[in-house]
Amino acid sequence: MEIEDPRPVPEPVHLQMPPPESGLRPASFVKPDLPLTDPAVLTSPTMVQVERLNLFYGQKQALFDVDLKVARNSVMSFIGPSGCGKSTLLRCLNRMNDLIDDVRVEGRILLGDTDLYAPGTDVIALRKRAGMVFQKSNPFPKSIFENVAYGLRIQGESDRNVLAASVERSLKSAGLWEEVKDRLKDSAQGLSGGQQQRLCIARALAVRPEVILMDEPCSALDPIATARVEELILELKREFTIVIVTHNMQQAARVSDHTAFFWMGKLIETGLTEKMFTNPGHRMTEDYITGRFG
Amino acid sequence: MSRLTERFRQGGVFVWFSGTLLAFCLAMILSLVGYIVAKGMGYFWPSPLVQVQTTEGPVLGEITGHEPARREETEKIQFRVGNRDIYGQDFRWIPTAELGQPQYPKDALLIERLEYGPFIGRIASLSREGQQFATGPAALAEALQRLPEANRQRHHIQSIEKGEVGDLNRRIEKLRLSRRKVEASGDAAAQQALEAQVAALQTTYDQLQTSLETARAEAKAWTLNLQTADGKVKEWPLGSVVRVIPANDLTGLGKLGIYLSRLWEFVADDPRESNTEGGIFPAIFGTVMMVLVMSILVVPLGVITALYLREYAKQGWLVRAVRVAVNNLAGVPSIVFGVFGLGFFVYGLGGSIDKLFFAESLPTPTYGTGGILWASLTLALLTVPVVVVATEEALGAVARSQREASLAMGATKWQTLWNVVLPSATPGILTGLILAIARGAGEVAPLMLTGVVKLAPSMPLDGTFPFFHLDRKFMHLGFHIYDVGFQSPNSEAAKPMVFMAALLLLLVVVLLNLFALNLRRKLRERLGGSTF
């Protein structure tokens, strides 16, 4: 039997960029000394702060000197071509990269006041503060109720009433309550794809995280289910800070307050979404957004 | 030529080839099962009794074999003549040339007895306490009428002997052991109290014996006067008769009734006559019990080993070496495990347990001798590689997204394993268990060294406290086949028993597997689809 390699498959980067000698590429493209940052981001209170982050898979460097801030109660989307490091960065935010052998991280990430990569950080406690929703919905093969209650159960909560209240609140927040309230005991795998993804969101919400990390949450969903999840993201923003990785430009434009554009492991530009999509400060951003490459 | 190469290229030839091989395998399996069924199932069907005239006088019996003429040997027919107590043997070969016209006398009887195998002949008369009661056909009718009552009495006596008397014996033995302990301590008062208890038990025992004696005497009151075809006479108590079969005077329905009653006796009764007659229930029970105990032992052992190898150990040359060693364990001849079980479990572990906890009954061993616990442990060791390999594969097949989902919720590695990975891997683990059962249930060699006996006085599970006796020796179908077929004094007569026991062993393995398969199917349904 084939055993799944835990490391993500590096996706080949196919860029139809003009060759360097054409002179079209700006100087900052090669090594952005300072990403273009909108001052508005810097003025709101910061939830996540990434400082000069370098990440290596063995010998291969996957992230280069990333500096980034995510404001509280905002939605930040990461865009960029496949293999640009946006998912890698997202997985740094709850240290899911720890599961991969041979990963080395340099630099600093602050979640609130906690330095994530400081020695002695309690990774388990940290992951409770940064919930995650994955590309493919992955409910456990348990009942709907048990899926949502899972986070509290592993924290040792066994009071039926507390669990039931938490499940109801989380499912309501995820907009799933009306659809499943009569069949909480049924298997979660009987739900539709979109419902499953919202269940996964409810599961992440149940432990009341500060940040919700979403790794292409709609890439496997049909347009209607996608619209529902997008509405949900806008609602959740009131309570949580959301970081979302997406391949869908329209989605980034629709749901996010701020956008960060990555290319080849480097953060090229970050700023208010509106500005990024209408008047990008960087030639590469414009090329990518308008679909000229990527 | 080109058409042939074209066919090869398209692979049609290989489809045929593989299909043929599959058909061949199926045919082999079917013929194996079919042979066993044909040889075994026919055994209980009453066959007609043939009477022939030979130069040495009349011979009455079932025809069981035939040998064609070969070189100087003439054609011969094998008769099962029974009456071992009279003739000294059950079978006779008679040359066809000597045979006269075969006859099927209506009054010929096959009488199954508790001893000496069947009697084949006729009932001359029936007596009660030495007084003739009936003769001829009337005696047969009377005997058939009284037989059920006689059988009931016999079962009653047997159940007292096995149950109450056995129970009393055990209690007296227990008291004897505690007296030994007390003697060593020198407590006179306690000694006297024990003494009194023993005396009380002894009285009950004597009373039981008296009532048993009366019952036995009563059972002996009715006797049959039997007569063989060549005129020899034998007196036989009705209480020791199992069945009277007028083999040539049976309707199809009557034959079916006898067939079913014999089949039921075989499945549900204790063996008689050094296992060549009666039933094999204790062997079935022992086999199932042993497989269950083995399963209970092998699953945690294998699963925990696989969990460590797959999830916790750093994957390096050491883990690879351990994996190879575990896989090689599956290839070690089973008798080697038997020797290990005898040396390590029985003498080593068992001996130490005896010294520590059962010192008062030494030198009689309690755990320091073969028993169902040691046999099951040995088999668990034998089958653990199968479970380890299956579990490792099942763990590897659990979707990475499931683990990530759990870890991202802030679950520890252990919580993830326990709550998410192991439940998803359970069907795969059960696959391992099914393979282990298939291997373990059919194993005989290691059991012979670690606790199987040809006749166990009591079952590993019964009504006496603590109900489940891990130290007891037990019977096993596989060993039973070997014992009856090759170690019995009358293996010719026991041959069909071998096939029946083999058939039952197959059935037991199939049923145990079906049970595990069903369990796996249910789990899979609950998990909602899995790769296994």
mmCIF file with all atom_site columns, N, CA, C and O in Angstrom, chain A residues 190-219:
data_model
loop_
_atom_site.group_PDB
_atom_site.id
_atom_site.type_symbol
_atom_site.label_atom_id
_atom_site.label_alt_id
_atom_site.label_comp_id
_atom_site.label_asym_id
_atom_site.label_entity_id
_atom_site.label_seq_id
_atom_site.pdbx_PDB_ins_code
_atom_site.Cartn_x
_atom_site.Cartn_y
_atom_site.Cartn_z
_atom_site.occupancy
_atom_site.B_iso_or_equiv
_atom_site.pdbx_formal_charge
_atom_site.auth_seq_id
_atom_site.auth_comp_id
_atom_site.auth_asym_id
_atom_site.auth_atom_id
_atom_site.pdbx_PDB_model_num
ATOM 1   N N  . GLY A 1 190 ? -22.819 12.016 5.790  1.00 0.00 ? 190 GLY A N  1
ATOM 2   C CA . GLY A 1 190 ? -24.009 12.028 4.963  1.00 0.00 ? 190 GLY A CA 1
ATOM 3   C C  . GLY A 1 190 ? -24.368 13.429 4.487  1.00 0.00 ? 190 GLY A C  1
ATOM 4   O O  . GLY A 1 190 ? -25.294 13.593 3.701  1.00 0.00 ? 190 GLY A O  1
ATOM 5   N N  . LEU A 1 191 ? -23.640 14.444 4.940  1.00 0.00 ? 191 LEU A N  1
ATOM 6   C CA . LEU A 1 191 ? -23.942 15.825 4.553  1.00 0.00 ? 191 LEU A CA 1
ATOM 7   C C  . LEU A 1 191 ? -23.386 16.107 3.159  1.00 0.00 ? 191 LEU A C  1
ATOM 8   O O  . LEU A 1 191 ? -22.488 15.416 2.683  1.00 0.00 ? 191 LEU A O  1
ATOM 9   N N  . SER A 1 192 ? -23.916 17.172 2.526  1.00 0.00 ? 192 SER A N  1
ATOM 10  C CA . SER A 1 192 ? -23.389 17.551 1.215  1.00 0.00 ? 192 SER A CA 1
ATOM 11  C C  . SER A 1 192 ? -22.030 18.217 1.394  1.00 0.00 ? 192 SER A C  1
ATOM 12  O O  . SER A 1 192 ? -21.625 18.554 2.510  1.00 0.00 ? 192 SER A O  1
ATOM 13  N N  . GLY A 1 193 ? -21.323 18.397 0.290  1.00 0.00 ? 193 GLY A N  1
ATOM 14  C CA . GLY A 1 193 ? -19.972 18.967 0.353  1.00 0.00 ? 193 GLY A CA 1
ATOM 15  C C  . GLY A 1 193 ? -19.943 20.315 1.047  1.00 0.00 ? 193 GLY A C  1
ATOM 16  O O  . GLY A 1 193 ? -19.119 20.564 1.921  1.00 0.00 ? 193 GLY A O  1
ATOM 17  N N  . GLY A 1 194 ? -20.898 21.193 0.670  1.00 0.00 ? 194 GLY A N  1
ATOM 18  C CA . GLY A 1 194 ? -20.923 22.522 1.263  1.00 0.00 ? 194 GLY A CA 1
ATOM 19  C C  . GLY A 1 194 ? -21.264 22.466 2.738  1.00 0.00 ? 194 GLY A C  1
ATOM 20  O O  . GLY A 1 194 ? -20.674 23.183 3.558  1.00 0.00 ? 194 GLY A O  1
ATOM 21  N N  . GLN A 1 195 ? -22.214 21.591 3.074  1.00 0.00 ? 195 GLN A N  1
ATOM 22  C CA . GLN A 1 195 ? -22.582 21.436 4.487  1.00 0.00 ? 195 GLN A CA 1
ATOM 23  C C  . GLN A 1 195 ? -21.402 20.908 5.287  1.00 0.00 ? 195 GLN A C  1
ATOM 24  O O  . GLN A 1 195 ? -21.154 21.342 6.413  1.00 0.00 ? 195 GLN A O  1
ATOM 25  N N  . GLN A 1 196 ? -20.675 19.965 4.692  1.00 0.00 ? 196 GLN A N  1
ATOM 26  C CA . GLN A 1 196 ? -19.512 19.407 5.388  1.00 0.00 ? 196 GLN A CA 1
ATOM 27  C C  . GLN A 1 196 ? -18.488 20.498 5.672  1.00 0.00 ? 196 GLN A C  1
ATOM 28  O O  . GLN A 1 196 ? -17.911 20.556 6.752  1.00 0.00 ? 196 GLN A O  1
ATOM 29  N N  . GLN A 1 197 ? -18.284 21.365 4.689  1.00 0.00 ? 197 GLN A N  1
ATOM 30  C CA . GLN A 1 197 ? -17.289 22.411 4.904  1.00 0.00 ? 197 GLN A CA 1
ATOM 31  C C  . GLN A 1 197 ? -17.751 23.371 5.998  1.00 0.00 ? 197 GLN A C  1
ATOM 32  O O  . GLN A 1 197 ? -16.967 23.805 6.835  1.00 0.00 ? 197 GLN A O  1
ATOM 33  N N  . ARG A 1 198 ? -19.055 23.685 6.006  1.00 0.00 ? 198 ARG A N  1
ATOM 34  C CA . ARG A 1 198 ? -19.550 24.566 7.068  1.00 0.00 ? 198 ARG A CA 1
ATOM 35  C C  . ARG A 1 198 ? -19.503 23.861 8.420  1.00 0.00 ? 198 ARG A C  1
ATOM 36  O O  . ARG A 1 198 ? -19.292 24.494 9.452  1.00 0.00 ? 198 ARG A O  1
ATOM 37  N N  . LEU A 1 199 ? -19.675 22.524 8.386  1.00 0.00 ? 199 LEU A N  1
ATOM 38  C CA . LEU A 1 199 ? -19.522 21.767 9.635  1.00 0.00 ? 199 LEU A CA 1
ATOM 39  C C  . LEU A 1 199 ? -18.091 21.887 10.141 1.00 0.00 ? 199 LEU A C  1
ATOM 40  O O  . LEU A 1 199 ? -17.844 22.039 11.342 1.00 0.00 ? 199 LEU A O  1
ATOM 41  N N  . CYS A 1 200 ? -17.139 21.816 9.226  1.00 0.00 ? 200 CYS A N  1
ATOM 42  C CA . CYS A 1 200 ? -15.735 21.943 9.626  1.00 0.00 ? 200 CYS A CA 1
ATOM 43  C C  . CYS A 1 200 ? -15.478 23.336 10.209 1.00 0.00 ? 200 CYS A C  1
ATOM 44  O O  . CYS A 1 200 ? -14.703 23.490 11.153 1.00 0.00 ? 200 CYS A O  1
ATOM 45  N N  . ILE A 1 201 ? -16.156 24.337 9.652  1.00 0.00 ? 201 ILE A N  1
ATOM 46  C CA . ILE A 1 201 ? -16.014 25.690 10.202 1.00 0.00 ? 201 ILE A CA 1
ATOM 47  C C  . ILE A 1 201 ? -16.619 25.725 11.608 1.00 0.00 ? 201 ILE A C  1
ATOM 48  O O  . ILE A 1 201 ? -16.008 26.251 12.549 1.00 0.00 ? 201 ILE A O  1
ATOM 49  N N  . ALA A 1 202 ? -17.804 25.118 11.757 1.00 0.00 ? 202 ALA A N  1
ATOM 50  C CA . ALA A 1 202 ? -18.438 25.078 13.078 1.00 0.00 ? 202 ALA A CA 1
ATOM 51  C C  . ALA A 1 202 ? -17.541 24.363 14.077 1.00 0.00 ? 202 ALA A C  1
ATOM 52  O O  . ALA A 1 202 ? -17.408 24.783 15.234 1.00 0.00 ? 202 ALA A O  1
ATOM 53  N N  . ARG A 1 203 ? -16.906 23.306 13.630 1.00 0.00 ? 203 ARG A N  1
ATOM 54  C CA . ARG A 1 203 ? -16.010 22.539 14.505 1.00 0.00 ? 203 ARG A CA 1
ATOM 55  C C  . ARG A 1 203 ? -14.856 23.417 14.969 1.00 0.00 ? 203 ARG A C  1
ATOM 56  O O  . ARG A 1 203 ? -14.453 23.393 16.128 1.00 0.00 ? 203 ARG A O  1
ATOM 57  N N  . ALA A 1 204 ? -14.338 24.229 14.026 1.00 0.00 ? 204 ALA A N  1
ATOM 58  C CA . ALA A 1 204 ? -13.243 25.115 14.403 1.00 0.00 ? 204 ALA A CA 1
ATOM 59  C C  . ALA A 1 204 ? -13.730 26.209 15.352 1.00 0.00 ? 204 ALA A C  1
ATOM 60  O O  . ALA A 1 204 ? -13.017 26.613 16.274 1.00 0.00 ? 204 ALA A O  1
ATOM 61  N N  . LEU A 1 205 ? -14.979 26.667 15.150 1.00 0.00 ? 205 LEU A N  1
ATOM 62  C CA . LEU A 1 205 ? -15.509 27.747 15.987 1.00 0.00 ? 205 LEU A CA 1
ATOM 63  C C  . LEU A 1 205 ? -15.760 27.301 17.419 1.00 0.00 ? 205 LEU A C  1
ATOM 64  O O  . LEU A 1 205 ? -15.718 28.112 18.339 1.00 0.00 ? 205 LEU A O  1
ATOM 65  N N  . ALA A 1 206 ? -16.041 26.003 17.587 1.00 0.00 ? 206 ALA A N  1
ATOM 66  C CA . ALA A 1 206 ? -16.507 25.521 18.885 1.00 0.00 ? 206 ALA A CA 1
ATOM 67  C C  . ALA A 1 206 ? -15.501 25.774 20.000 1.00 0.00 ? 206 ALA A C  1
ATOM 68  O O  . ALA A 1 206 ? -15.885 25.895 21.160 1.00 0.00 ? 206 ALA A O  1
ATOM 69  N N  . VAL A 1 207 ? -14.231 25.814 19.675 1.00 0.00 ? 207 VAL A N  1
ATOM 70  C CA . VAL A 1 207 ? -13.245 26.038 20.740 1.00 0.00 ? 207 VAL A CA 1
ATOM 71  C C  . VAL A 1 207 ? -12.938 27.526 20.903 1.00 0.00 ? 207 VAL A C  1
ATOM 72  O O  . VAL A 1 207 ? -11.996 27.894 21.601 1.00 0.00 ? 207 VAL A O  1
ATOM 73  N N  . ARG A 1 208 ? -13.740 28.415 20.265 1.00 0.00 ? 208 ARG A N  1
ATOM 74  C CA . ARG A 1 208 ? -13.602 29.867 20.355 1.00 0.00 ? 208 ARG A CA 1
ATOM 75  C C  . ARG A 1 208 ? -12.173 30.313 20.063 1.00 0.00 ? 208 ARG A C  1
ATOM 76  O O  . ARG A 1 208 ? -11.495 30.872 20.939 1.00 0.00 ? 208 ARG A O  1
ATOM 77  N N  . PRO A 1 209 ? -11.677 30.081 18.855 1.00 0.00 ? 209 PRO A N  1
ATOM 78  C CA . PRO A 1 209 ? -10.316 30.512 18.549 1.00 0.00 ? 209 PRO A CA 1
ATOM 79  C C  . PRO A 1 209 ? -10.269 32.025 18.341 1.00 0.00 ? 209 PRO A C  1
ATOM 80  O O  . PRO A 1 209 ? -11.322 32.680 18.248 1.00 0.00 ? 209 PRO A O  1
ATOM 81  N N  . GLU A 1 210 ? -9.075  32.583 18.300 1.00 0.00 ? 210 GLU A N  1
ATOM 82  C CA . GLU A 1 210 ? -8.956  34.010 18.023 1.00 0.00 ? 210 GLU A CA 1
ATOM 83  C C  . GLU A 1 210 ? -8.844  34.237 16.521 1.00 0.00 ? 210 GLU A C  1
ATOM 84  O O  . GLU A 1 210 ? -9.374  35.197 15.987 1.00 0.00 ? 210 GLU A O  1
ATOM 85  N N  . VAL A 1 211 ? -8.134  33.303 15.883 1.00 0.00 ? 211 VAL A N  1
ATOM 86  C CA . VAL A 1 211 ? -7.923  33.428 14.452 1.00 0.00 ? 211 VAL A CA 1
ATOM 87  C C  . VAL A 1 211 ? -8.460  32.168 13.783 1.00 0.00 ? 211 VAL A C  1
ATOM 88  O O  . VAL A 1 211 ? -8.334  31.076 14.325 1.00 0.00 ? 211 VAL A O  1
ATOM 89  N N  . ILE A 1 212 ? -9.079  32.348 12.605 1.00 0.00 ? 212 ILE A N  1
ATOM 90  C CA . ILE A 1 212 ? -9.469  31.168 11.830 1.00 0.00 ? 212 ILE A CA 1
ATOM 91  C C  . ILE A 1 212 ? -8.660  31.177 10.541 1.00 0.00 ? 212 ILE A C  1
ATOM 92  O O  . ILE A 1 212 ? -8.656  32.170 9.802  1.00 0.00 ? 212 ILE A O  1
ATOM 93  N N  . LEU A 1 213 ? -7.951  30.102 10.324 1.00 0.00 ? 213 LEU A N  1
ATOM 94  C CA . LEU A 1 213 ? -7.115  29.983 9.131  1.00 0.00 ? 213 LEU A CA 1
ATOM 95  C C  . LEU A 1 213 ? -7.863  29.119 8.134  1.00 0.00 ? 213 LEU A C  1
ATOM 96  O O  . LEU A 1 213 ? -8.285  28.014 8.460  1.00 0.00 ? 213 LEU A O  1
ATOM 97  N N  . MET A 1 214 ? -8.050  29.641 6.922  1.00 0.00 ? 214 MET A N  1
ATOM 98  C CA . MET A 1 214 ? -8.789  28.866 5.928  1.00 0.00 ? 214 MET A CA 1
ATOM 99  C C  . MET A 1 214 ? -7.890  28.637 4.724  1.00 0.00 ? 214 MET A C  1
ATOM 100 O O  . MET A 1 214 ? -7.414  29.582 4.112  1.00 0.00 ? 214 MET A O  1
ATOM 101 N N  . ASP A 1 215 ? -7.710  27.350 4.412  1.00 0.00 ? 215 ASP A N  1
ATOM 102 C CA . ASP A 1 215 ? -6.814  26.991 3.320  1.00 0.00 ? 215 ASP A CA 1
ATOM 103 C C  . ASP A 1 215 ? -7.657  26.609 2.107  1.00 0.00 ? 215 ASP A C  1
ATOM 104 O O  . ASP A 1 215 ? -8.105  25.477 1.999  1.00 0.00 ? 215 ASP A O  1
ATOM 105 N N  . GLU A 1 216 ? -7.902  27.558 1.230  1.00 0.00 ? 216 GLU A N  1
ATOM 106 C CA . GLU A 1 216 ? -8.740  27.347 0.048  1.00 0.00 ? 216 GLU A CA 1
ATOM 107 C C  . GLU A 1 216 ? -10.036 26.631 0.420  1.00 0.00 ? 216 GLU A C  1
ATOM 108 O O  . GLU A 1 216 ? -10.315 25.538 -0.086 1.00 0.00 ? 216 GLU A O  1
ATOM 109 N N  . PRO A 1 217 ? -10.838 27.203 1.276  1.00 0.00 ? 217 PRO A N  1
ATOM 110 C CA . PRO A 1 217 ? -11.993 26.470 1.821  1.00 0.00 ? 217 PRO A CA 1
ATOM 111 C C  . PRO A 1 217 ? -13.061 26.189 0.781  1.00 0.00 ? 217 PRO A C  1
ATOM 112 O O  . PRO A 1 217 ? -13.909 25.337 1.002  1.00 0.00 ? 217 PRO A O  1
ATOM 113 N N  . CYS A 1 218 ? -13.057 26.886 -0.346 1.00 0.00 ? 218 CYS A N  1
ATOM 114 C CA . CYS A 1 218 ? -14.157 26.719 -1.303 1.00 0.00 ? 218 CYS A CA 1
ATOM 115 C C  . CYS A 1 218 ? -13.715 26.044 -2.592 1.00 0.00 ? 218 CYS A C  1
ATOM 116 O O  . CYS A 1 218 ? -14.492 25.945 -3.535 1.00 0.00 ? 218 CYS A O  1
ATOM 117 N N  . SER A 1 219 ? -12.473 25.577 -2.639 1.00 0.00 ? 219 SER A N  1
ATOM 118 C CA . SER A 1 219 ? -11.981 25.088 -3.926 1.00 0.00 ? 219 SER A CA 1
ATOM 119 C C  . SER A 1 219 ? -12.686 23.822 -4.365 1.00 0.00 ? 219 SER A C  1
ATOM 120 O O  . SER A 1 219 ? -12.664 23.482 -5.532 1.00 0.00 ? 219 SER A O  1
#
